[in-house]
C-alpha cells in the first residue's frame, strides 16, 4: 500500500521585520490556535506512523533490548548532607525517580520525600518533570517544583518533612533555580517572563501566601537571565546574572536573608566570571585577561576587580571548565587537547597533582554552566566525588581522597543483558577542516566490527553554546554497536572540546565552521574506509538539529539518513522575531539579524532558507508541541517546504509529541520508546536487520 504524505497549503505571505522583507509560504503554520494547523500536524503523525508501521517489530525489539539493559530497580549513590543521606531510587515498571533519605546511616528507616510516580498517576499526567529539589538547611522542609506540560514552566511547592503536609502556597511560572537562606524559612527563587526568560528574583517566607513575596531584583536587560546557587561553605547566596557573552555575580550572606545583595564586579561586555568563598575571601573563576580562564581571589568585604589577586594563571593550552573550593583543597576541571583533566590543589601548600585515567578517550561529568556542589556538598570534606566514563565504560562514581590520593569506586552504572566493556574499543581520529584545523572525532565499535564500506555508521554532532559533546557511555548505543555499527561523535567548533577558542570559532560570523567541520569529519570517515555514504547516518538535536539541516544542504550525497531532533532550522525568522521566547538572549550566540552583516550571514546558512530542489537523505524530524526553545513550527515548516523540493523518493517524516516539549518524553520508559523509534528508522534506512 502506498501512503501519501500530507501536503501543507502554501499561503504566500510577505514579512517585514526590522527593515528586512522576506517571503514565507508556510508562516501560517505558526498559528497554534488554528484548527488547520493541528490537523496538519496530526496528519503528519499519522503518515509517519504508517510509513514506520513495517518497523513495529524492530521497534519493539529495540525497546525491549534497551529496557533489558537497565537495572529497573536501582538506587543512586547516597550524598551526605548533615545527619542525612539523600538518594534517589527507581522501581521496575515506574517511570520516575523516587526521592528519599535516611538519617544517620543507610541502615536507618527510609523516608520517601517525593514520589513523582504517585503524582503522575493521581493527576493522570502525560508529562512530569522535577525541577527544584532542595531540602532546607535544617532538613525540616523540602522545596520542590514540577512541570506538567514540557513547557518549562514549573510550580514550586513546600513540604513539611516532619508532618508530611504540603504548605498551601504554590508559586507558578518558575524555572529550576532556587535556594534556601540559612534560617530554613526563607526561600529565594526566580520567575520567568513572557519570553521564558528567568528575569525576577523573589524572597518567600514558607507558609505565607505567594502574593506576599518580596521582589528583590529584576533583570531588565533581555540578554541576561538569572540563576541562583550557594557557595559550598554555605556562607553566601549567589545571584548569577548570565548572558552568553557576559556574566555578573551578586552575593548575599546566607544568614542575612533581609540584607542587600552586593555586586562583585559590574558587568562588562565579554567578561564572564563566577564565585566561590573560603575563609573571608572570594575565589573567582574569570576570563578577564584570560580567554581560557584563570582563578583570582579577593576579600569578601572589597570584592571588585581593583582588589583581585592572581592565583591560578591563564594557559593557552588548558581551559578551566569549572572549579570547586573545599576547606583544604581546590579542584579544577580542565580541558586539554580535547580531553578532561582533574587537578587537585592543596590549599595549605599550594601544591597540585592530577588524577590519572587509563583510557585514551574518556570524559568526566562536568557541567560548564551551573554550580557543581550538589555532588560534593560538604565543604570540610577531603573526599571529592566525581563521575568518569568513556564510550565503552559505563558511568563510574568515585570517591577520591585528596590527601591520601586513594580512589574508591562506589558504583558503576549497571548494564545488563550480557554487556562486557572488553568487547568494545574506542579510538580518536583527527579530521582536517576546510581551513586546516584538526577536528577530533571519537569512535566506538565492537572489537570484531571491521571498518569498511559496508560498515554502518552513526555520527552525532552538536557544536553550539560552548557545550561539549563528551565521549561518555550511553547504553542506547549498544543496540547499534551489537548490530555492527560504528558510533561516533564529531567534536566540532562551537563546542568547547578544544578550549574557548574552539567555541569562538564556531559562533557569530564563524558559525559555518560548525557545519563544514562536521562535513570534514564525515568525509574523513569515508576516505579512511570506516564506512560509505550508503551506510552513513547522522543525528543531532536542537542546535544539533540546525547542524543536521545545514549539513544535508551542504553535502546531501554523503549520508543515507538523518535524524533531526527538535531542529532549530528557521534561524532567520526566529532571530528576527523578539516576541518568540528566548530569542533576544540568543543574539549573543548567533548574532542580531537587525545588523545587515549578521542578517546576510544567517540567510546564507539557515537550513529553511537554503533548501533547493534535489536529492536528500532519508529524514526523520521530531518536534514537541509545547517546546519553548525550538517552536514546533520550525521543523513543521522545514518538512513542509522539503516535501515540495525533495526528489529522491527517500522517506521524509515528521513526528510531533503533542504532550511534551524540548526534551521529549519525561518518563524513562516513554523516552526509550522514542529512542527505539529513531533507531528503527536508522536501521531501516541503512538496511541493517533489526531483529
XYZ file of C-alpha atoms in Angstrom:
691
model
C 0.000 0.000 0.000
C 1.315 3.460 -0.936
C 0.952 6.078 1.748
C 0.517 9.631 0.527
C 2.243 12.363 2.581
C 0.198 15.326 3.751
C 0.858 18.484 1.772
C 0.630 21.759 3.633
C -1.057 24.504 1.666
C 1.094 27.432 0.683
C -0.125 30.850 1.697
C 2.220 33.471 0.246
C 2.990 35.961 2.982
C 5.354 38.903 2.881
C 7.025 39.539 6.220
C 8.726 42.782 7.098
C 10.659 42.836 10.346
C 13.226 45.431 11.319
C 13.716 46.540 7.745
C 14.052 43.057 6.267
C 11.350 41.787 3.896
C 11.014 38.069 3.223
C 8.516 35.679 1.674
C 7.360 32.694 3.713
C 4.604 30.497 2.252
C 4.349 28.424 5.454
C 4.289 31.221 8.010
C 0.663 30.362 8.764
C 1.803 27.148 10.492
C 2.713 29.348 13.488
C -0.999 29.820 14.206
C -1.141 27.467 17.184
C -4.861 28.031 17.770
C -5.782 27.450 14.118
C -7.545 24.039 13.864
C -5.983 23.550 10.441
C -2.503 23.684 11.958
C -3.190 20.954 14.495
C -4.961 18.916 11.809
C -1.869 19.141 9.609
C 0.458 18.101 12.459
C -1.778 15.164 13.297
C -1.842 14.180 9.609
C 1.962 14.183 9.597
C 1.959 11.976 12.689
C -0.421 9.519 11.038
C 1.713 9.461 7.898
C 4.868 8.853 9.938
C 3.170 6.048 11.848
C 2.017 4.452 8.591
C 5.444 4.772 6.961
C 7.097 3.216 10.003
C 4.493 0.503 10.583
C 6.667 -2.142 8.920
C 9.304 -1.485 11.603
C 6.923 -2.178 14.504
C 8.626 -5.469 15.386
C 12.042 -3.834 15.151
C 10.915 -1.001 17.422
C 9.621 -3.463 19.983
C 12.835 -5.491 19.816
C 14.955 -2.383 20.301
C 12.776 -1.162 23.147
C 12.936 -4.477 24.981
C 16.708 -4.595 24.492
C 17.120 -1.119 25.962
C 14.853 -1.829 28.901
C 16.642 -5.137 29.355
C 19.958 -3.348 29.798
C 18.862 -1.041 32.592
C 18.683 -2.008 36.240
C 14.996 -1.190 36.538
C 15.050 -1.324 40.326
C 18.128 0.639 41.296
C 19.481 3.275 43.667
C 21.844 6.216 43.317
C 24.940 6.657 45.437
C 23.771 8.491 48.590
C 25.016 12.016 49.248
C 25.508 13.014 52.861
C 24.138 16.366 53.998
C 24.491 16.861 57.732
C 22.905 13.887 59.510
C 21.045 12.705 56.418
C 21.878 10.573 53.413
C 19.897 11.700 50.361
C 19.438 9.494 47.312
C 17.050 8.538 44.541
C 15.866 5.106 43.559
C 13.816 3.535 40.812
C 11.336 0.680 40.769
C 10.645 -1.660 37.866
C 7.725 -0.519 35.747
C 7.650 3.009 37.177
C 8.640 5.986 35.028
C 10.267 8.356 37.523
C 12.937 8.533 40.201
C 11.742 8.390 43.814
C 13.462 10.905 46.116
C 14.431 9.528 49.548
C 16.661 9.967 52.590
C 17.798 8.125 55.716
C 19.000 9.658 58.952
C 22.345 8.715 60.493
C 23.163 5.769 58.248
C 21.876 3.848 55.263
C 20.595 1.214 57.694
C 18.085 3.668 59.158
C 14.418 3.660 58.062
C 13.756 5.209 54.664
C 11.800 8.432 54.272
C 10.212 8.982 50.863
C 10.313 12.730 50.305
C 8.854 12.929 46.795
C 7.388 10.268 44.532
C 6.558 11.700 41.080
C 5.056 8.353 40.079
C 2.220 8.828 42.555
C 1.693 12.432 41.447
C 1.613 11.426 37.792
C -0.870 8.624 38.406
C -3.126 10.682 40.672
C -3.320 13.586 38.226
C -3.285 11.411 35.060
C -0.339 13.303 33.615
C 1.321 12.504 30.286
C 4.366 14.577 31.232
C 6.047 15.294 34.566
C 9.455 16.761 35.321
C 11.007 17.672 38.660
C 12.887 20.975 38.607
C 13.941 22.196 42.061
C 14.580 19.581 44.744
C 16.012 21.445 47.738
C 15.890 20.287 51.372
C 16.231 23.186 53.814
C 19.483 23.547 55.798
C 17.738 22.201 58.923
C 16.248 19.338 56.852
C 12.697 20.134 58.004
C 11.348 21.480 54.733
C 11.558 20.459 51.105
C 11.178 22.929 48.261
C 10.332 21.190 45.012
C 8.920 22.213 41.651
C 7.080 20.376 38.870
C 6.445 20.957 35.171
C 3.414 19.027 33.888
C 3.427 20.067 30.213
C 7.013 20.101 28.929
C 6.711 23.857 28.517
C 9.434 24.504 31.132
C 7.236 26.499 33.489
C 7.488 24.943 36.923
C 5.350 25.417 40.035
C 7.128 25.454 43.415
C 5.609 23.748 46.454
C 6.870 23.292 50.018
C 6.582 20.075 52.012
C 6.917 19.853 55.783
C 9.188 16.844 56.204
C 8.217 16.378 59.853
C 4.450 16.171 59.250
C 4.342 15.234 55.567
C 1.957 18.118 54.867
C 2.211 20.296 51.771
C 2.130 24.021 52.547
C -0.821 25.811 50.927
C 1.155 28.235 48.793
C 2.061 27.387 45.170
C 4.415 29.548 43.118
C 3.927 29.236 39.338
C 5.995 30.389 36.352
C 9.383 29.456 37.762
C 12.341 27.664 36.229
C 14.687 25.344 38.113
C 16.643 27.822 40.223
C 16.009 28.316 43.949
C 17.984 28.426 47.212
C 17.302 28.475 50.952
C 18.651 31.116 53.303
C 20.377 29.869 56.459
C 17.199 30.282 58.542
C 15.479 27.411 56.661
C 12.333 29.525 56.383
C 13.298 31.983 53.655
C 13.452 30.712 50.093
C 14.725 32.683 47.110
C 13.522 31.799 43.620
C 13.272 33.244 40.119
C 10.264 33.625 37.830
C 10.103 33.783 34.054
C 8.638 36.489 31.862
C 6.576 36.123 28.687
C 9.758 35.388 26.739
C 10.522 32.421 29.042
C 13.477 34.359 30.492
C 14.300 33.981 34.168
C 14.125 37.680 34.980
C 12.918 38.300 38.565
C 14.348 37.252 41.935
C 11.851 36.854 44.790
C 12.051 36.218 48.538
C 9.432 33.901 50.012
C 8.572 33.093 53.640
C 7.420 29.496 53.904
C 3.808 29.247 54.992
C 2.892 32.718 53.769
C 0.840 33.396 50.606
C 2.956 33.757 47.471
C 1.260 37.095 46.859
C 3.211 38.500 49.806
C 6.593 37.579 48.288
C 9.099 40.412 48.003
C 10.600 41.244 44.604
C 14.322 41.501 45.340
C 15.788 42.131 41.899
C 14.557 42.442 38.328
C 16.857 41.906 35.368
C 15.700 44.351 32.694
C 18.359 43.562 30.092
C 16.837 40.944 27.789
C 20.292 39.500 27.074
C 20.545 38.189 30.649
C 18.764 35.577 32.752
C 19.075 34.752 36.444
C 20.470 31.659 38.132
C 20.839 31.092 41.884
C 23.396 28.976 43.687
C 25.016 28.798 47.110
C 28.746 28.759 47.824
C 29.961 25.389 49.038
C 30.683 26.734 52.514
C 27.037 27.941 52.591
C 28.194 31.419 53.560
C 26.715 33.201 50.545
C 23.855 33.006 48.122
C 24.968 33.940 44.607
C 22.717 35.527 42.001
C 24.389 34.806 38.684
C 23.162 37.257 36.027
C 24.094 35.311 32.965
C 24.285 36.084 29.272
C 26.089 34.033 26.661
C 28.833 36.662 26.376
C 28.753 38.339 29.787
C 28.026 37.483 33.427
C 27.686 39.358 36.692
C 27.527 37.991 40.251
C 25.655 39.480 43.214
C 26.048 37.907 46.645
C 24.065 37.890 49.894
C 25.203 36.440 53.220
C 23.004 33.359 53.676
C 22.474 34.295 57.321
C 21.048 37.715 56.364
C 18.086 36.997 54.074
C 16.710 40.519 54.551
C 20.039 42.064 53.625
C 21.254 43.780 50.487
C 22.775 41.905 47.562
C 26.256 43.165 46.677
C 27.664 43.155 43.146
C 31.112 41.560 42.939
C 32.153 43.270 39.706
C 29.749 45.178 37.454
C 29.037 43.581 34.109
C 31.256 44.483 31.219
C 30.595 43.012 27.791
C 32.640 39.891 27.205
C 33.606 39.400 30.857
C 32.415 36.094 32.325
C 33.026 35.074 35.914
C 31.579 33.090 38.832
C 32.434 32.996 42.537
C 33.021 30.708 45.493
C 34.048 31.600 49.054
C 36.522 30.387 51.653
C 37.688 31.986 54.871
C 36.567 35.519 54.144
C 37.923 35.557 50.606
C 36.137 35.082 47.325
C 37.612 32.599 44.862
C 36.731 33.847 41.380
C 36.901 31.998 38.070
C 37.250 34.680 35.395
C 38.096 35.219 31.746
C 39.396 38.747 32.437
C 42.673 38.883 30.508
C 42.358 35.097 30.182
C 40.423 33.613 27.268
C 40.751 30.092 28.743
C 40.009 31.383 32.274
C 42.143 31.882 35.350
C 41.412 31.993 39.087
C 41.829 35.057 41.292
C 40.973 35.859 44.906
C 39.579 38.958 46.606
C 38.474 39.993 50.098
C 34.751 39.411 50.564
C 34.488 42.927 52.007
C 36.033 44.563 48.909
C 35.307 42.144 46.066
C 35.748 44.372 42.992
C 38.284 43.971 40.209
C 40.661 46.516 41.753
C 41.199 44.099 44.665
C 41.633 40.908 42.649
C 44.836 38.998 43.318
C 46.216 36.486 40.841
C 46.280 32.868 41.917
C 45.981 30.299 39.118
C 47.304 31.789 35.879
C 45.868 31.592 32.404
C 47.123 28.933 29.990
C 46.948 28.999 26.207
C 46.784 25.187 26.124
C 44.412 24.399 29.004
C 40.857 25.643 29.582
C 39.408 25.717 33.102
C 35.844 24.452 32.648
C 34.738 24.635 36.273
C 36.050 24.506 39.823
C 35.172 23.544 43.382
C 36.516 25.023 46.608
C 36.758 22.965 49.808
C 38.157 23.993 53.179
C 41.501 22.362 52.424
C 41.550 21.874 48.663
C 40.541 23.363 45.338
C 39.546 21.234 42.371
C 39.873 22.330 38.751
C 38.014 20.611 35.935
C 40.208 21.301 32.934
C 40.158 20.625 29.193
C 43.449 19.763 27.483
C 43.817 18.577 23.897
C 40.172 17.616 23.735
C 40.129 15.579 26.972
C 39.234 16.374 30.576
C 41.769 16.722 33.365
C 41.157 16.709 37.112
C 43.591 18.905 39.016
C 43.739 18.927 42.835
C 45.383 21.796 44.736
C 46.327 21.547 48.418
C 45.460 24.999 49.772
C 47.913 24.777 52.657
C 50.955 24.086 50.481
C 49.609 25.315 47.128
C 50.992 22.115 45.612
C 48.922 20.340 42.979
C 48.546 16.931 41.390
C 46.421 15.342 38.666
C 44.119 12.347 38.913
C 45.201 9.856 36.247
C 42.939 7.814 33.966
C 43.748 4.752 31.896
C 41.702 5.127 28.724
C 42.870 7.262 25.819
C 39.371 8.612 25.096
C 37.257 9.419 28.166
C 35.358 12.192 29.925
C 34.299 13.394 33.342
C 30.790 14.622 34.010
C 31.359 18.370 34.118
C 28.632 20.990 33.985
C 30.082 24.077 32.344
C 27.317 26.413 33.445
C 25.750 25.500 36.793
C 27.133 25.018 40.266
C 28.707 21.595 40.885
C 28.245 21.487 44.672
C 25.306 19.049 44.653
C 27.698 16.132 44.213
C 30.111 17.449 46.849
C 28.078 19.453 49.357
C 30.443 19.043 52.332
C 32.824 21.998 52.376
C 35.008 20.429 55.082
C 35.451 17.075 53.345
C 38.782 15.989 51.928
C 36.975 13.496 49.670
C 35.992 14.509 46.151
C 33.206 12.661 44.377
C 33.453 12.586 40.597
C 31.919 10.638 37.718
C 34.038 9.099 34.970
C 33.192 7.263 31.788
C 34.042 6.638 28.157
C 32.200 5.475 25.081
C 32.922 1.903 26.217
C 32.927 2.330 30.012
C 29.598 2.897 31.778
C 29.384 5.813 34.179
C 31.533 5.209 37.279
C 31.094 7.150 40.529
C 34.279 7.527 42.572
C 35.237 8.967 45.928
C 38.769 10.349 45.732
C 40.702 11.121 48.910
C 42.530 14.340 48.070
C 45.057 13.745 50.873
C 45.910 10.054 50.529
C 45.072 10.017 46.779
C 43.119 6.815 47.255
C 40.308 6.269 44.755
C 37.255 4.164 45.672
C 34.721 3.012 43.087
C 31.292 3.453 44.663
C 29.157 2.404 41.738
C 29.290 1.579 38.057
C 26.131 2.142 36.063
C 24.635 -1.345 35.688
C 24.326 -2.502 32.089
C 22.524 -5.820 31.920
C 21.901 -8.156 29.001
C 25.399 -9.632 28.867
C 27.228 -6.348 28.294
C 31.017 -6.619 28.648
C 33.074 -3.482 28.065
C 36.021 -5.603 26.910
C 34.033 -6.363 23.759
C 34.214 -2.714 22.672
C 37.057 -0.473 21.574
C 37.294 3.307 21.380
C 39.593 5.486 19.365
C 40.161 9.099 18.450
C 40.700 10.308 14.907
C 41.563 13.761 13.618
C 39.892 15.173 10.524
C 41.220 18.192 8.659
C 38.712 21.027 8.307
C 38.385 23.276 5.278
C 40.650 25.903 6.869
C 43.248 23.386 8.037
C 42.089 22.975 11.668
C 42.345 19.447 13.063
C 38.947 18.322 14.386
C 38.733 15.398 16.835
C 36.324 12.514 16.255
C 35.615 9.932 18.977
C 34.564 6.442 17.840
C 33.363 3.236 19.478
C 32.695 -0.201 17.955
C 32.744 -3.859 18.828
C 36.179 -5.438 18.547
C 35.079 -7.727 15.760
C 33.453 -4.923 13.766
C 35.877 -4.173 10.961
C 35.712 -0.712 9.424
C 34.828 -0.861 5.763
C 32.486 0.478 3.084
C 29.730 -1.906 4.197
C 30.006 -0.964 7.874
C 27.062 1.111 9.109
C 27.971 4.273 10.983
C 26.053 6.812 13.064
C 27.759 10.165 13.654
C 26.480 12.583 16.302
C 27.137 16.306 16.478
C 26.113 19.483 18.295
C 28.607 22.364 18.193
C 26.920 25.367 19.815
C 26.861 27.447 23.023
C 30.290 26.186 24.012
C 28.665 22.914 25.114
C 30.994 19.960 24.668
C 29.571 16.671 23.386
C 31.717 14.474 25.598
C 32.604 10.834 24.794
C 30.567 9.304 27.625
C 28.825 5.934 27.657
C 25.193 5.858 26.615
C 23.522 2.448 26.985
C 21.324 3.027 23.937
C 24.416 2.893 21.693
C 24.807 -0.810 22.464
C 21.783 -1.686 20.325
C 23.612 -0.224 17.346
C 27.096 -1.449 18.245
C 25.871 -5.019 18.621
C 24.404 -4.782 15.099
C 27.792 -3.934 13.649
C 27.675 -0.136 13.823
C 30.478 2.291 14.416
C 29.141 5.150 16.562
C 30.992 8.447 16.520
C 30.940 11.976 17.904
C 32.300 14.875 15.857
C 33.807 17.393 18.299
C 33.231 20.347 16.015
C 33.810 24.034 16.583
C 31.079 25.794 18.504
C 31.638 23.422 21.409
C 34.469 23.834 23.896
C 36.240 20.491 23.432
C 39.448 22.222 22.320
C 39.145 25.271 24.554
C 37.484 28.665 24.461
C 38.951 29.439 21.057
C 37.116 26.385 19.699
C 33.848 27.905 20.824
C 34.609 31.377 19.490
C 35.440 29.945 16.081
C 32.002 28.348 15.851
C 29.686 31.258 16.669
C 28.592 34.603 15.257
C 30.223 35.170 11.859
C 32.236 31.951 12.254
C 29.167 29.718 12.592
C 29.680 27.989 9.254
C 32.820 26.360 10.688
C 30.497 24.180 12.774
C 28.861 22.785 9.652
C 31.966 22.439 7.495
C 33.808 20.767 10.400
C 31.079 18.122 10.592
C 31.230 17.537 6.846
C 35.020 17.247 7.098
C 34.670 14.618 9.846
C 32.188 12.655 7.740
C 34.375 12.834 4.649
C 37.360 11.679 6.722
C 35.478 8.595 7.930
C 34.573 7.723 4.353
C 38.052 8.455 2.989
C 39.697 6.349 5.701
C 37.427 3.419 4.923
C 35.328 3.370 8.086
C 32.021 3.483 6.207
C 30.468 4.727 2.950
C 27.658 7.170 2.100
C 25.106 4.407 1.616
C 25.739 3.158 5.163
C 26.079 6.534 6.860
C 23.517 8.106 9.237
C 23.780 11.332 11.244
C 21.984 12.610 14.329
C 21.620 15.946 16.110
C 19.113 17.657 18.428
C 18.136 21.301 18.891
C 21.166 23.327 17.737
C 22.419 19.913 16.638
C 19.249 19.736 14.549
C 20.299 23.006 12.927
C 23.585 21.235 12.225
C 21.715 18.392 10.524
C 19.719 20.794 8.355
C 22.817 22.754 7.329
C 24.896 19.643 6.652
C 22.372 17.966 4.374
C 22.161 21.203 2.411
C 25.960 21.285 2.092
C 26.645 17.615 1.364
C 23.434 15.579 0.888
C 25.327 12.944 -1.082
C 27.399 11.947 1.983
C 24.574 10.438 4.008
C 21.809 7.877 3.679
C 19.745 9.031 6.662
C 19.487 11.947 9.099
C 17.594 12.337 12.363
C 16.958 15.980 13.281
C 15.534 16.223 16.800
C 13.605 19.425 17.613
C 15.758 21.163 14.978
C 16.428 24.901 15.050
C 16.145 25.233 11.272
C 14.319 28.541 10.704
C 17.165 30.675 12.023
C 16.473 33.986 10.342
C 12.743 34.205 11.031
C 13.229 33.259 14.674
C 16.143 35.591 15.320
C 14.222 38.494 13.742
C 11.191 37.920 15.976
C 11.869 39.069 19.529
C 8.338 38.056 20.550
C 9.391 34.397 20.422
C 10.541 33.044 23.812
C 14.284 33.218 24.467
C 15.121 34.857 21.117
C 16.818 38.032 22.366
C 19.314 36.192 24.550
C 20.219 34.046 21.555
C 21.580 37.078 19.722
C 24.770 36.557 21.725
C 25.212 33.130 20.123
C 24.100 33.707 16.545
C 24.204 37.489 16.204
C 21.444 40.060 15.844
C 19.985 39.948 12.326
C 18.917 43.599 12.630
C 22.574 44.140 11.780
C 22.891 43.727 7.989
C 26.125 41.766 8.273
C 24.608 39.178 10.615
C 21.364 39.070 8.656
C 23.012 38.151 5.366
C 25.339 35.667 7.071
C 22.393 33.891 8.738
C 20.491 33.816 5.451
C 23.484 32.121 3.857
C 23.306 29.076 6.173
C 19.752 28.916 7.605
C 18.523 25.416 6.640
C 14.954 26.509 5.882
C 16.162 29.320 3.621
C 18.682 27.201 1.698
C 16.561 24.266 0.621
C 16.746 23.556 -3.103
C 15.147 21.031 -5.401
C 17.214 17.858 -5.441
C 18.133 14.663 -3.636
C 18.417 14.474 0.139
C 18.990 11.688 2.670
C 16.041 9.980 4.325
C 14.977 12.369 7.082
C 13.178 11.951 10.401
C 12.405 15.237 12.153
C 10.915 15.334 15.634
C 9.118 18.123 17.449
C 7.353 18.961 20.711
C 4.139 20.945 20.574
C 4.909 22.605 23.946
C 8.567 23.321 23.194
C 9.555 26.874 24.298
C 13.113 26.574 22.957
C 12.553 25.470 19.379
C 8.979 26.265 18.486
C 7.066 23.377 16.910
C 6.593 25.324 13.686
C 10.305 25.295 12.791
C 10.565 21.561 11.984
C 6.953 21.642 10.722
C 7.680 24.408 8.182
C 11.004 22.802 7.226
C 9.363 19.476 6.430
C 6.508 21.181 4.581
C 8.939 23.002 2.292
C 11.132 19.926 1.861
C 8.088 17.989 0.619
C 7.918 20.299 -2.407
C 11.649 20.055 -3.180
C 12.848 16.541 -2.283
C 13.335 14.494 -5.469
C 14.830 11.203 -4.283
C 11.940 9.041 -3.086
C 13.520 8.509 0.334
C 11.282 8.999 3.375
C 10.665 12.427 4.867
C 8.942 12.040 8.229
C 7.794 14.418 10.954
C 6.878 13.119 14.409
C 5.423 15.665 16.860
C 4.921 14.832 20.524
C 1.654 16.607 21.311
C 2.154 16.409 25.078
C 5.808 17.307 25.602
C 8.408 19.978 24.990
C 12.041 20.310 24.025
C 13.374 17.180 25.698
C 10.656 14.798 24.566
C 9.011 12.258 26.831
C 9.650 12.692 30.561
C 9.261 9.083 31.731
C 12.229 6.750 31.336
C 10.211 4.063 29.556
C 8.487 6.561 27.270
C 11.871 8.046 26.460
C 13.230 4.639 25.425
C 10.188 4.188 23.165
C 11.229 7.368 21.366
C 14.841 6.208 21.024
C 13.683 2.832 19.706
C 11.570 4.607 17.084
C 14.520 6.734 15.926
C 16.922 3.785 15.838
C 14.403 1.666 13.925
C 14.283 4.434 11.319
C 18.095 4.413 11.053
C 18.339 0.633 10.816
C 15.606 0.527 8.190
C 17.225 3.174 6.011
C 20.703 1.650 6.251
C 19.390 -1.825 5.527
C 20.551 -3.285 8.831
C 18.367 -6.109 10.216
C 16.601 -5.052 13.393
C 15.652 -8.466 14.732
